């Protein structure tokens, strides 16, 4: 095609043709150019080879769930267990408690979908529900009649944060309990931060928890001469549930054993719900595990609006440090005026927890994980409990149920930027909240002898069945 | 000593006058002269009757042995001197023969045979026979007689032309074997004489010129038939079988059968199917009549020991046939090489002729070569082209320096450990990769495996070679193609500078486009091959029908190679041929109806699918459009803007450099002088663009997702056509403007020249300066080292790799052997969806029960690995599963488990499709046949 020779004579003919009009070769060339341009115009835009569309994971009801309930303290009543499934459930499964250390186990007697005290060992136990008794399992221990305190049962999780943990020589001393609900060994790593930075020379890596076993780590031994620790528990093998017990001695009185709740993982925005209206010595403990220093500002999410108290200074948090800051008296004053949550906003991810003395009792108020859908907590039973709910993003509704109580569920409206409170009947042993939007919440109990705060825990009712497909070659 | 000269004639009137004169000139005149005519139809009988008188002439229709037998009773002298009607003796021949006979006590004496009419070349100085039945003269082919063989020596046999033999011996051996009418009767006679203890010598002082009329087929007689080669082979096989030792006969038969097959193959390879047929014809003719052999052996039984040392010495050594085989292969190779040079010479001669130059001396003249050699360095440093070429070669090596070690990235997977892995993929119908698959192997693996094997079995070296050599090969090919096309398109002698620009511009395409940097090795290989294909395809327009055919076969072979790497090449050529044929139908209807015109075109289009048969058939069970996937991992295809600029997406030279080429290419249309060629180029561009647009709307559905057909080849073609358009239009531009008055055209042309120069310079400099690329050394595997090692132990020991999370979905692959290496991507991409395995894994990561866990090792999985970040839910689920034990991994955040039950090494073994071996054989034969058809015909040379 390209090799048609154009000899001199041909050129002459072409020129002869030109006189008559446009030469045909020119027409061909121009048509070809236009055709090329046209073809490019109808070309599909480029795109990367497409993987098959991701199918949302399927779900099915959970068939097995274990929770670690901490050991009882002096005067503790029975362990309270609840099952937060909607509309009750069939009795087609087992509910067993097994000592966290060892194989001793006993069946628990609890109506399906109900909540109430169960007759279980006073040691730390792993409560396992199987079949229909697994979805929505939750529970907690409570302090004796003289002193409100609460230690919630913990699900095994890949990562847990505890901020404001006390070690030797501080106001309080903490012990970490790690329990492995499975038969195979599990391995957990601890990372610790103190007010002077991350503790890297402590033997806190590769803690093996044998199958059906538990390990108690005395943080006073692990990190002597440190107080105000932040502890991260990460599980690298198997499943481990973690719980922290806390001992302190009040200014006037005998030593007291309590529990220290886990805190939400570091984030740039955190909410501490359920603040008591009156508190003494409120101290905010902030941990910044990151490599960058940050600044933290505080806001109050009140009943009607969110506001920033005037004249509040930013708290600077150095990288890898734990910072303990007194809540400004001005802020404490404003908190006393209404039920509110504290919003911690930071330039870098931080984890926070508020500690205060209420009626002579030391109370830990952790920042809590954002919840979507259903959540619940066991209740001590008795007067003085209030549920506070704060939506994090959009407006929505929350239905509040009290399992085992002959009461109609209460539906409350959640307005962004405000905190809603729901009074809790004195006899209720559990509360289940079903929200239509993202929210945080906790149950605050204040008696003349002290206070306790029970954050709402997300209910584990179903399991994801991931979509599985071959990898793109 | 008395001698009778016996002349046997058959249609030899062409040579007889000279033969008779030679006989007449003998210094030692024979005592008697007899002549036997075996039934000539020309003037032979008249000629000999006139020379010898009617008494001395007998007519005896039949063969040479018959003629001798008929004349023998009439001879009463001691010696008989046998002469052919095409053998002319030198005047002193008879005297020398007799002298040698008496001096050496010989019973048979033969002369030195020289070629007639060349007179200088040696034909025979005694003959023997090799184990394969070949007539051995011990001479080089076409050896000149320079007196180098002057010693009288004992031989097995001498030719009957000029043979001096004792009458008594002829009578004792009962003459020549009538079973050997024309060929081989001399060897058989000598062999029998030797067995009987008689001595045969050759006397080189005696010279006879021999026309070898029968052997060369100058004369066909009823005795030779129309197939002299077959007759010759029959004679050779017969001679061997009747004369060898009795116990050796079975071995001999086997050897001759095998030898015949080999020889036939050789003849097929040199495109002489007739000779191959003769070989088999002879074998069947001899073996089909065992009675004849038995009779022949019985007649020779009393002659003496057939295995005497003396005979062994006289027969050819055992290794001779093998040497001939090697020589033959060498001949074929050099013929192929010469053919290329011939084509170049032909073109050069035509060019010189048209430009009116005096033809140059051939540069390969012996004397010149010495002088040239001594000045090689001088010639190099004084030739700017040589220096520039060397500089560019070094620069291209520098640019491609990363490829000096193993590379992977982009579309390129790491090379396997050795070329053997590629061979396995090519030859096996079932591949133990993934979960075991019979998906077809990509076609490019065959050439890659070949190259790898040549490079001492290193697959890495083959990949490196491709990445190192693609640019120089593309430039070289473009230079060769450009030189021809520039002349044809512009009607002027090709300008070195402009063709050099074009070659550089084209060589810049594979690198500037990003094909190099993105590891698109398919496009890279096609870029290197495309100009060679175009060059070969030019031969389709050759005036000689034979060359057209050869060009058709050669182009089809190259097209098959290109198609293997970039399948859209075939599609493009099909469209091009259809368009071209339609055009021919309109303008030259009588031309296209000629078989040697449409035949090669058809061969060009239809051969590649046959040569790529296993892939073409294997694809049938899958999405057929997957045939048009480019080589390598599935990657994005260029968009419209990329196509116009000749770029593959972002990892490439700046787009504006590529777009700059469009301006001179469009303006090239304005030159009337070269417009035909430029318009043709633009038609090619349009075809490429239209095809790319059509292909961009095709979606290939693969198990893991959807992809687009590869359009990389079309990008190459568009770029090449644009470059050719500019190159052709650039010819003669300077001369045109040199004489013209200054106007707007000169600055425009100058500007275009600058723009055009920018295109290759920009692209190549971007590359050499270390432009962006995705290539890197094959990195650390995600698979822990000890598992990778365990995986090496057998294809069944797989490592299940899980990526992703429960929320966003998990993807799986199974690591086997070295992991996914070059060539396996396409197979895995085509592997049918394994819904069963998908659901098993789904269950494994959500609710593993003991049965499932126990069953997975049977599917060839030993370990499960979740590289960081491992999904905690899935990890926890697997931790809790019975039958799985946590396994260690190098990285803390990577999770791994081991199945308690180990997998079997052959867990994923399976059977490929039944037709696979047959298709492979067919493909092999097709490649061989096309390869032979590409080569020079044997008939051409003689």
PDB file of N, CA and C in Angstrom, chain B residues 547-625:
ATOM      1  N   UNK B 547       9.002 -15.067  -4.612  1.00  0.00           N
ATOM      2  CA  UNK B 547       9.343 -14.175  -3.495  1.00  0.00           C
ATOM      3  C   UNK B 547       8.100 -13.689  -2.791  1.00  0.00           C
ATOM      4  N   UNK B 548       7.028 -13.485  -3.558  1.00  0.00           N
ATOM      5  CA  UNK B 548       5.768 -13.083  -2.914  1.00  0.00           C
ATOM      6  C   UNK B 548       5.318 -14.146  -1.932  1.00  0.00           C
ATOM      7  N   UNK B 549       5.390 -15.404  -2.384  1.00  0.00           N
ATOM      8  CA  UNK B 549       4.989 -16.500  -1.496  1.00  0.00           C
ATOM      9  C   UNK B 549       5.851 -16.523  -0.246  1.00  0.00           C
ATOM     10  N   UNK B 550       7.154 -16.424  -0.491  1.00  0.00           N
ATOM     11  CA  UNK B 550       8.055 -16.484   0.653  1.00  0.00           C
ATOM     12  C   UNK B 550       7.789 -15.319   1.604  1.00  0.00           C
ATOM     13  N   UNK B 551       7.547 -14.132   1.028  1.00  0.00           N
ATOM     14  CA  UNK B 551       7.237 -12.965   1.877  1.00  0.00           C
ATOM     15  C   UNK B 551       5.958 -13.221   2.666  1.00  0.00           C
ATOM     16  N   UNK B 552       4.999 -13.871   2.001  1.00  0.00           N
ATOM     17  CA  UNK B 552       3.745 -14.174   2.694  1.00  0.00           C
ATOM     18  C   UNK B 552       3.987 -15.066   3.893  1.00  0.00           C
ATOM     19  N   UNK B 553       4.783 -16.127   3.700  1.00  0.00           N
ATOM     20  CA  UNK B 553       5.050 -17.046   4.812  1.00  0.00           C
ATOM     21  C   UNK B 553       5.840 -16.368   5.910  1.00  0.00           C
ATOM     22  N   UNK B 554       6.831 -15.595   5.463  1.00  0.00           N
ATOM     23  CA  UNK B 554       7.680 -14.951   6.469  1.00  0.00           C
ATOM     24  C   UNK B 554       6.881 -13.938   7.287  1.00  0.00           C
ATOM     25  N   UNK B 555       6.074 -13.148   6.591  1.00  0.00           N
ATOM     26  CA  UNK B 555       5.265 -12.172   7.324  1.00  0.00           C
ATOM     27  C   UNK B 555       4.318 -12.885   8.263  1.00  0.00           C
ATOM     28  N   UNK B 556       3.786 -14.020   7.800  1.00  0.00           N
ATOM     29  CA  UNK B 556       2.815 -14.706   8.656  1.00  0.00           C
ATOM     30  C   UNK B 556       3.491 -15.222   9.920  1.00  0.00           C
ATOM     31  N   UNK B 557       4.745 -15.676   9.780  1.00  0.00           N
ATOM     32  CA  UNK B 557       5.467 -16.152  10.962  1.00  0.00           C
ATOM     33  C   UNK B 557       5.696 -14.994  11.943  1.00  0.00           C
ATOM     34  N   UNK B 558       6.124 -13.855  11.394  1.00  0.00           N
ATOM     35  CA  UNK B 558       6.352 -12.689  12.254  1.00  0.00           C
ATOM     36  C   UNK B 558       5.043 -12.191  12.851  1.00  0.00           C
ATOM     37  N   UNK B 559       3.998 -12.241  12.027  1.00  0.00           N
ATOM     38  CA  UNK B 559       2.696 -11.786  12.531  1.00  0.00           C
ATOM     39  C   UNK B 559       2.227 -12.688  13.667  1.00  0.00           C
ATOM     40  N   UNK B 560       2.498 -13.979  13.516  1.00  0.00           N
ATOM     41  CA  UNK B 560       2.110 -14.900  14.588  1.00  0.00           C
ATOM     42  C   UNK B 560       2.846 -14.541  15.877  1.00  0.00           C
ATOM     43  N   UNK B 561       4.117 -14.195  15.730  1.00  0.00           N
ATOM     44  CA  UNK B 561       4.918 -13.804  16.892  1.00  0.00           C
ATOM     45  C   UNK B 561       4.349 -12.538  17.538  1.00  0.00           C
ATOM     46  N   UNK B 562       4.031 -11.561  16.701  1.00  0.00           N
ATOM     47  CA  UNK B 562       3.448 -10.313  17.196  1.00  0.00           C
ATOM     48  C   UNK B 562       2.107 -10.579  17.854  1.00  0.00           C
ATOM     49  N   UNK B 563       1.326 -11.446  17.201  1.00  0.00           N
ATOM     50  CA  UNK B 563      -0.002 -11.746  17.730  1.00  0.00           C
ATOM     51  C   UNK B 563       0.102 -12.425  19.085  1.00  0.00           C
ATOM     52  N   UNK B 564       1.137 -13.227  19.251  1.00  0.00           N
ATOM     53  CA  UNK B 564       1.315 -13.890  20.533  1.00  0.00           C
ATOM     54  C   UNK B 564       1.477 -12.872  21.649  1.00  0.00           C
ATOM     55  N   UNK B 565       2.152 -11.767  21.352  1.00  0.00           N
ATOM     56  CA  UNK B 565       2.382 -10.749  22.380  1.00  0.00           C
ATOM     57  C   UNK B 565       1.226  -9.747  22.439  1.00  0.00           C
ATOM     58  N   UNK B 566       0.784  -9.287  21.274  1.00  0.00           N
ATOM     59  CA  UNK B 566      -0.302  -8.305  21.224  1.00  0.00           C
ATOM     60  C   UNK B 566      -1.324  -8.802  20.208  1.00  0.00           C
ATOM     61  N   UNK B 567      -2.374  -9.478  20.686  1.00  0.00           N
ATOM     62  CA  UNK B 567      -3.289 -10.146  19.757  1.00  0.00           C
ATOM     63  C   UNK B 567      -4.018  -9.203  18.798  1.00  0.00           C
ATOM     64  N   UNK B 568      -4.132  -7.930  19.139  1.00  0.00           N
ATOM     65  CA  UNK B 568      -4.843  -7.060  18.205  1.00  0.00           C
ATOM     66  C   UNK B 568      -4.068  -6.891  16.892  1.00  0.00           C
ATOM     67  N   UNK B 569      -2.797  -7.317  16.892  1.00  0.00           N
ATOM     68  CA  UNK B 569      -2.009  -7.232  15.652  1.00  0.00           C
ATOM     69  C   UNK B 569      -2.684  -8.028  14.539  1.00  0.00           C
ATOM     70  N   UNK B 570      -3.158  -9.207  14.895  1.00  0.00           N
ATOM     71  CA  UNK B 570      -3.777 -10.060  13.871  1.00  0.00           C
ATOM     72  C   UNK B 570      -5.041  -9.404  13.336  1.00  0.00           C
ATOM     73  N   UNK B 571      -5.828  -8.883  14.271  1.00  0.00           N
ATOM     74  CA  UNK B 571      -7.076  -8.233  13.885  1.00  0.00           C
ATOM     75  C   UNK B 571      -6.790  -7.089  12.907  1.00  0.00           C
ATOM     76  N   UNK B 572      -5.777  -6.313  13.237  1.00  0.00           N
ATOM     77  CA  UNK B 572      -5.441  -5.176  12.403  1.00  0.00           C
ATOM     78  C   UNK B 572      -5.029  -5.638  11.013  1.00  0.00           C
ATOM     79  N   UNK B 573      -4.210  -6.671  10.960  1.00  0.00           N
ATOM     80  CA  UNK B 573      -3.736  -7.140   9.655  1.00  0.00           C
ATOM     81  C   UNK B 573      -4.901  -7.704   8.842  1.00  0.00           C
ATOM     82  N   UNK B 574      -5.802  -8.396   9.503  1.00  0.00           N
ATOM     83  CA  UNK B 574      -6.960  -8.925   8.785  1.00  0.00           C
ATOM     84  C   UNK B 574      -7.742  -7.778   8.141  1.00  0.00           C
ATOM     85  N   UNK B 575      -8.004  -6.762   8.932  1.00  0.00           N
ATOM     86  CA  UNK B 575      -8.743  -5.613   8.397  1.00  0.00           C
ATOM     87  C   UNK B 575      -7.959  -4.981   7.260  1.00  0.00           C
ATOM     88  N   UNK B 576      -6.655  -4.843   7.460  1.00  0.00           N
ATOM     89  CA  UNK B 576      -5.807  -4.221   6.442  1.00  0.00           C
ATOM     90  C   UNK B 576      -5.832  -5.026   5.152  1.00  0.00           C
ATOM     91  N   UNK B 577      -5.728  -6.341   5.276  1.00  0.00           N
ATOM     92  CA  UNK B 577      -5.721  -7.187   4.080  1.00  0.00           C
ATOM     93  C   UNK B 577      -7.071  -7.104   3.367  1.00  0.00           C
ATOM     94  N   UNK B 578      -8.143  -7.099   4.144  1.00  0.00           N
ATOM     95  CA  UNK B 578      -9.466  -6.993   3.536  1.00  0.00           C
ATOM     96  C   UNK B 578      -9.590  -5.664   2.785  1.00  0.00           C
ATOM     97  N   UNK B 579      -9.163  -4.604   3.430  1.00  0.00           N
ATOM     98  CA  UNK B 579      -9.234  -3.290   2.780  1.00  0.00           C
ATOM     99  C   UNK B 579      -8.349  -3.278   1.542  1.00  0.00           C
ATOM    100  N   UNK B 580      -7.129  -3.825   1.684  1.00  0.00           N
ATOM    101  CA  UNK B 580      -6.203  -3.847   0.553  1.00  0.00           C
ATOM    102  C   UNK B 580      -6.758  -4.663  -0.608  1.00  0.00           C
ATOM    103  N   UNK B 581      -7.340  -5.832  -0.282  1.00  0.00           N
ATOM    104  CA  UNK B 581      -7.876  -6.694  -1.336  1.00  0.00           C
ATOM    105  C   UNK B 581      -9.045  -6.005  -2.023  1.00  0.00           C
ATOM    106  N   UNK B 582      -9.877  -5.327  -1.226  1.00  0.00           N
ATOM    107  CA  UNK B 582     -11.002  -4.610  -1.821  1.00  0.00           C
ATOM    108  C   UNK B 582     -10.498  -3.537  -2.766  1.00  0.00           C
ATOM    109  N   UNK B 583      -9.448  -2.866  -2.359  1.00  0.00           N
ATOM    110  CA  UNK B 583      -8.872  -1.810  -3.191  1.00  0.00           C
ATOM    111  C   UNK B 583      -8.345  -2.395  -4.495  1.00  0.00           C
ATOM    112  N   UNK B 584      -7.656  -3.554  -4.360  1.00  0.00           N
ATOM    113  CA  UNK B 584      -7.123  -4.206  -5.558  1.00  0.00           C
ATOM    114  C   UNK B 584      -8.259  -4.628  -6.478  1.00  0.00           C
ATOM    115  N   UNK B 585      -9.354  -5.085  -5.895  1.00  0.00           N
ATOM    116  CA  UNK B 585     -10.500  -5.501  -6.693  1.00  0.00           C
ATOM    117  C   UNK B 585     -10.961  -4.361  -7.579  1.00  0.00           C
ATOM    118  N   UNK B 586     -10.898  -3.162  -7.033  1.00  0.00           N
ATOM    119  CA  UNK B 586     -11.395  -2.008  -7.771  1.00  0.00           C
ATOM    120  C   UNK B 586     -10.386  -1.585  -8.847  1.00  0.00           C
ATOM    121  N   UNK B 587      -9.114  -1.477  -8.445  1.00  0.00           N
ATOM    122  CA  UNK B 587      -8.143  -0.900  -9.383  1.00  0.00           C
ATOM    123  C   UNK B 587      -7.463  -1.940 -10.266  1.00  0.00           C
ATOM    124  N   UNK B 588      -7.297  -3.146  -9.804  1.00  0.00           N
ATOM    125  CA  UNK B 588      -6.579  -4.135 -10.617  1.00  0.00           C
ATOM    126  C   UNK B 588      -7.214  -5.494 -10.427  1.00  0.00           C
ATOM    127  N   UNK B 589      -8.368  -5.670 -11.032  1.00  0.00           N
ATOM    128  CA  UNK B 589      -9.158  -6.865 -10.813  1.00  0.00           C
ATOM    129  C   UNK B 589      -8.425  -8.126 -11.282  1.00  0.00           C
ATOM    130  N   UNK B 590      -7.717  -8.005 -12.417  1.00  0.00           N
ATOM    131  CA  UNK B 590      -7.058  -9.193 -12.948  1.00  0.00           C
ATOM    132  C   UNK B 590      -5.877  -9.627 -12.076  1.00  0.00           C
ATOM    133  N   UNK B 591      -5.323  -8.656 -11.316  1.00  0.00           N
ATOM    134  CA  UNK B 591      -4.163  -8.956 -10.483  1.00  0.00           C
ATOM    135  C   UNK B 591      -4.573  -9.830  -9.293  1.00  0.00           C
ATOM    136  N   UNK B 592      -5.690  -9.476  -8.700  1.00  0.00           N
ATOM    137  CA  UNK B 592      -6.085 -10.153  -7.458  1.00  0.00           C
ATOM    138  C   UNK B 592      -6.566 -11.566  -7.744  1.00  0.00           C
ATOM    139  N   UNK B 593      -6.962 -11.843  -8.957  1.00  0.00           N
ATOM    140  CA  UNK B 593      -7.420 -13.193  -9.252  1.00  0.00           C
ATOM    141  C   UNK B 593      -6.252 -14.159  -9.430  1.00  0.00           C
ATOM    142  N   UNK B 594      -5.054 -13.618  -9.488  1.00  0.00           N
ATOM    143  CA  UNK B 594      -3.872 -14.463  -9.652  1.00  0.00           C
ATOM    144  C   UNK B 594      -3.547 -15.157  -8.331  1.00  0.00           C
ATOM    145  N   UNK B 595      -3.287 -16.442  -8.423  1.00  0.00           N
ATOM    146  CA  UNK B 595      -3.122 -17.215  -7.198  1.00  0.00           C
ATOM    147  C   UNK B 595      -1.921 -16.738  -6.383  1.00  0.00           C
ATOM    148  N   UNK B 596      -0.847 -16.360  -7.066  1.00  0.00           N
ATOM    149  CA  UNK B 596       0.341 -15.960  -6.330  1.00  0.00           C
ATOM    150  C   UNK B 596       0.200 -14.550  -5.753  1.00  0.00           C
ATOM    151  N   UNK B 597      -0.933 -13.893  -6.012  1.00  0.00           N
ATOM    152  CA  UNK B 597      -1.171 -12.600  -5.366  1.00  0.00           C
ATOM    153  C   UNK B 597      -2.066 -12.786  -4.149  1.00  0.00           C
ATOM    154  N   UNK B 598      -3.194 -13.459  -4.342  1.00  0.00           N
ATOM    155  CA  UNK B 598      -4.077 -13.607  -3.183  1.00  0.00           C
ATOM    156  C   UNK B 598      -3.612 -14.717  -2.240  1.00  0.00           C
ATOM    157  N   UNK B 599      -2.862 -15.659  -2.791  1.00  0.00           N
ATOM    158  CA  UNK B 599      -2.396 -16.768  -1.952  1.00  0.00           C
ATOM    159  C   UNK B 599      -1.567 -16.303  -0.767  1.00  0.00           C
ATOM    160  N   UNK B 600      -0.484 -15.566  -1.022  1.00  0.00           N
ATOM    161  CA  UNK B 600       0.329 -15.110   0.115  1.00  0.00           C
ATOM    162  C   UNK B 600      -0.466 -14.257   1.102  1.00  0.00           C
ATOM    163  N   UNK B 601      -1.410 -13.453   0.586  1.00  0.00           N
ATOM    164  CA  UNK B 601      -2.218 -12.626   1.494  1.00  0.00           C
ATOM    165  C   UNK B 601      -3.057 -13.515   2.408  1.00  0.00           C
ATOM    166  N   UNK B 602      -3.626 -14.540   1.791  1.00  0.00           N
ATOM    167  CA  UNK B 602      -4.447 -15.473   2.572  1.00  0.00           C
ATOM    168  C   UNK B 602      -3.581 -16.203   3.601  1.00  0.00           C
ATOM    169  N   UNK B 603      -2.386 -16.596   3.150  1.00  0.00           N
ATOM    170  CA  UNK B 603      -1.465 -17.275   4.065  1.00  0.00           C
ATOM    171  C   UNK B 603      -1.124 -16.366   5.237  1.00  0.00           C
ATOM    172  N   UNK B 604      -0.913 -15.093   4.938  1.00  0.00           N
ATOM    173  CA  UNK B 604      -0.556 -14.121   5.974  1.00  0.00           C
ATOM    174  C   UNK B 604      -1.648 -14.045   7.035  1.00  0.00           C
ATOM    175  N   UNK B 605      -2.893 -14.092   6.584  1.00  0.00           N
ATOM    176  CA  UNK B 605      -4.012 -13.912   7.506  1.00  0.00           C
ATOM    177  C   UNK B 605      -4.339 -15.205   8.251  1.00  0.00           C
ATOM    178  N   UNK B 606      -4.243 -16.338   7.538  1.00  0.00           N
ATOM    179  CA  UNK B 606      -4.729 -17.577   8.143  1.00  0.00           C
ATOM    180  C   UNK B 606      -3.664 -18.333   8.930  1.00  0.00           C
ATOM    181  N   UNK B 607      -2.391 -18.075   8.634  1.00  0.00           N
ATOM    182  CA  UNK B 607      -1.350 -18.848   9.305  1.00  0.00           C
ATOM    183  C   UNK B 607      -1.259 -18.578  10.810  1.00  0.00           C
ATOM    184  N   UNK B 608      -1.278 -17.296  11.256  1.00  0.00           N
ATOM    185  CA  UNK B 608      -1.097 -17.074  12.704  1.00  0.00           C
ATOM    186  C   UNK B 608      -2.052 -17.878  13.581  1.00  0.00           C
ATOM    187  N   UNK B 609      -3.360 -17.954  13.258  1.00  0.00           N
ATOM    188  CA  UNK B 609      -4.210 -18.771  14.136  1.00  0.00           C
ATOM    189  C   UNK B 609      -3.759 -20.223  14.202  1.00  0.00           C
ATOM    190  N   UNK B 610      -3.236 -20.733  13.096  1.00  0.00           N
ATOM    191  CA  UNK B 610      -2.773 -22.129  13.115  1.00  0.00           C
ATOM    192  C   UNK B 610      -1.508 -22.245  13.966  1.00  0.00           C
ATOM    193  N   UNK B 611      -0.616 -21.269  13.828  1.00  0.00           N
ATOM    194  CA  UNK B 611       0.630 -21.324  14.591  1.00  0.00           C
ATOM    195  C   UNK B 611       0.358 -21.133  16.079  1.00  0.00           C
ATOM    196  N   UNK B 612      -0.727 -20.462  16.414  1.00  0.00           N
ATOM    197  CA  UNK B 612      -1.046 -20.215  17.824  1.00  0.00           C
ATOM    198  C   UNK B 612      -2.190 -21.114  18.264  1.00  0.00           C
ATOM    199  N   UNK B 613      -2.233 -22.296  17.685  1.00  0.00           N
ATOM    200  CA  UNK B 613      -3.394 -23.172  17.825  1.00  0.00           C
ATOM    201  C   UNK B 613      -3.802 -23.495  19.269  1.00  0.00           C
ATOM    202  N   UNK B 614      -2.865 -23.891  20.165  1.00  0.00           N
ATOM    203  CA  UNK B 614      -3.327 -24.314  21.497  1.00  0.00           C
ATOM    204  C   UNK B 614      -4.105 -23.212  22.200  1.00  0.00           C
ATOM    205  N   UNK B 615      -3.622 -21.966  22.078  1.00  0.00           N
ATOM    206  CA  UNK B 615      -4.323 -20.865  22.728  1.00  0.00           C
ATOM    207  C   UNK B 615      -5.660 -20.616  22.076  1.00  0.00           C
ATOM    208  N   UNK B 616      -5.679 -20.693  20.738  1.00  0.00           N
ATOM    209  CA  UNK B 616      -6.909 -20.390  20.013  1.00  0.00           C
ATOM    210  C   UNK B 616      -7.998 -21.400  20.348  1.00  0.00           C
ATOM    211  N   UNK B 617      -7.621 -22.676  20.458  1.00  0.00           N
ATOM    212  CA  UNK B 617      -8.633 -23.689  20.770  1.00  0.00           C
ATOM    213  C   UNK B 617      -8.967 -23.653  22.252  1.00  0.00           C
ATOM    214  N   UNK B 618      -7.925 -23.458  23.070  1.00  0.00           N
ATOM    215  CA  UNK B 618      -8.138 -23.475  24.513  1.00  0.00           C
ATOM    216  C   UNK B 618      -9.072 -22.389  24.985  1.00  0.00           C
ATOM    217  N   UNK B 619      -9.144 -21.298  24.235  1.00  0.00           N
ATOM    218  CA  UNK B 619      -9.956 -20.165  24.679  1.00  0.00           C
ATOM    219  C   UNK B 619     -11.440 -20.468  24.510  1.00  0.00           C
ATOM    220  N   UNK B 620     -11.759 -21.492  23.723  1.00  0.00           N
ATOM    221  CA  UNK B 620     -13.160 -21.696  23.352  1.00  0.00           C
ATOM    222  C   UNK B 620     -14.068 -21.893  24.568  1.00  0.00           C
ATOM    223  N   UNK B 621     -13.536 -22.505  25.621  1.00  0.00           N
ATOM    224  CA  UNK B 621     -14.376 -22.704  26.790  1.00  0.00           C
ATOM    225  C   UNK B 621     -14.533 -21.455  27.635  1.00  0.00           C
ATOM    226  N   UNK B 622     -13.836 -20.370  27.261  1.00  0.00           N
ATOM    227  CA  UNK B 622     -13.842 -19.164  28.087  1.00  0.00           C
ATOM    228  C   UNK B 622     -14.450 -18.025  27.283  1.00  0.00           C
ATOM    229  N   UNK B 623     -14.400 -16.838  27.852  1.00  0.00           N
ATOM    230  CA  UNK B 623     -14.870 -15.673  27.104  1.00  0.00           C
ATOM    231  C   UNK B 623     -13.931 -15.475  25.909  1.00  0.00           C
ATOM    232  N   UNK B 624     -14.474 -15.651  24.713  1.00  0.00           N
ATOM    233  CA  UNK B 624     -13.612 -15.669  23.527  1.00  0.00           C
ATOM    234  C   UNK B 624     -12.895 -14.339  23.353  1.00  0.00           C
ATOM    235  N   UNK B 625     -13.519 -13.260  23.806  1.00  0.00           N
ATOM    236  CA  UNK B 625     -12.861 -11.961  23.635  1.00  0.00           C
ATOM    237  C   UNK B 625     -11.567 -11.891  24.442  1.00  0.00           C
TER     238      UNK B 625
END
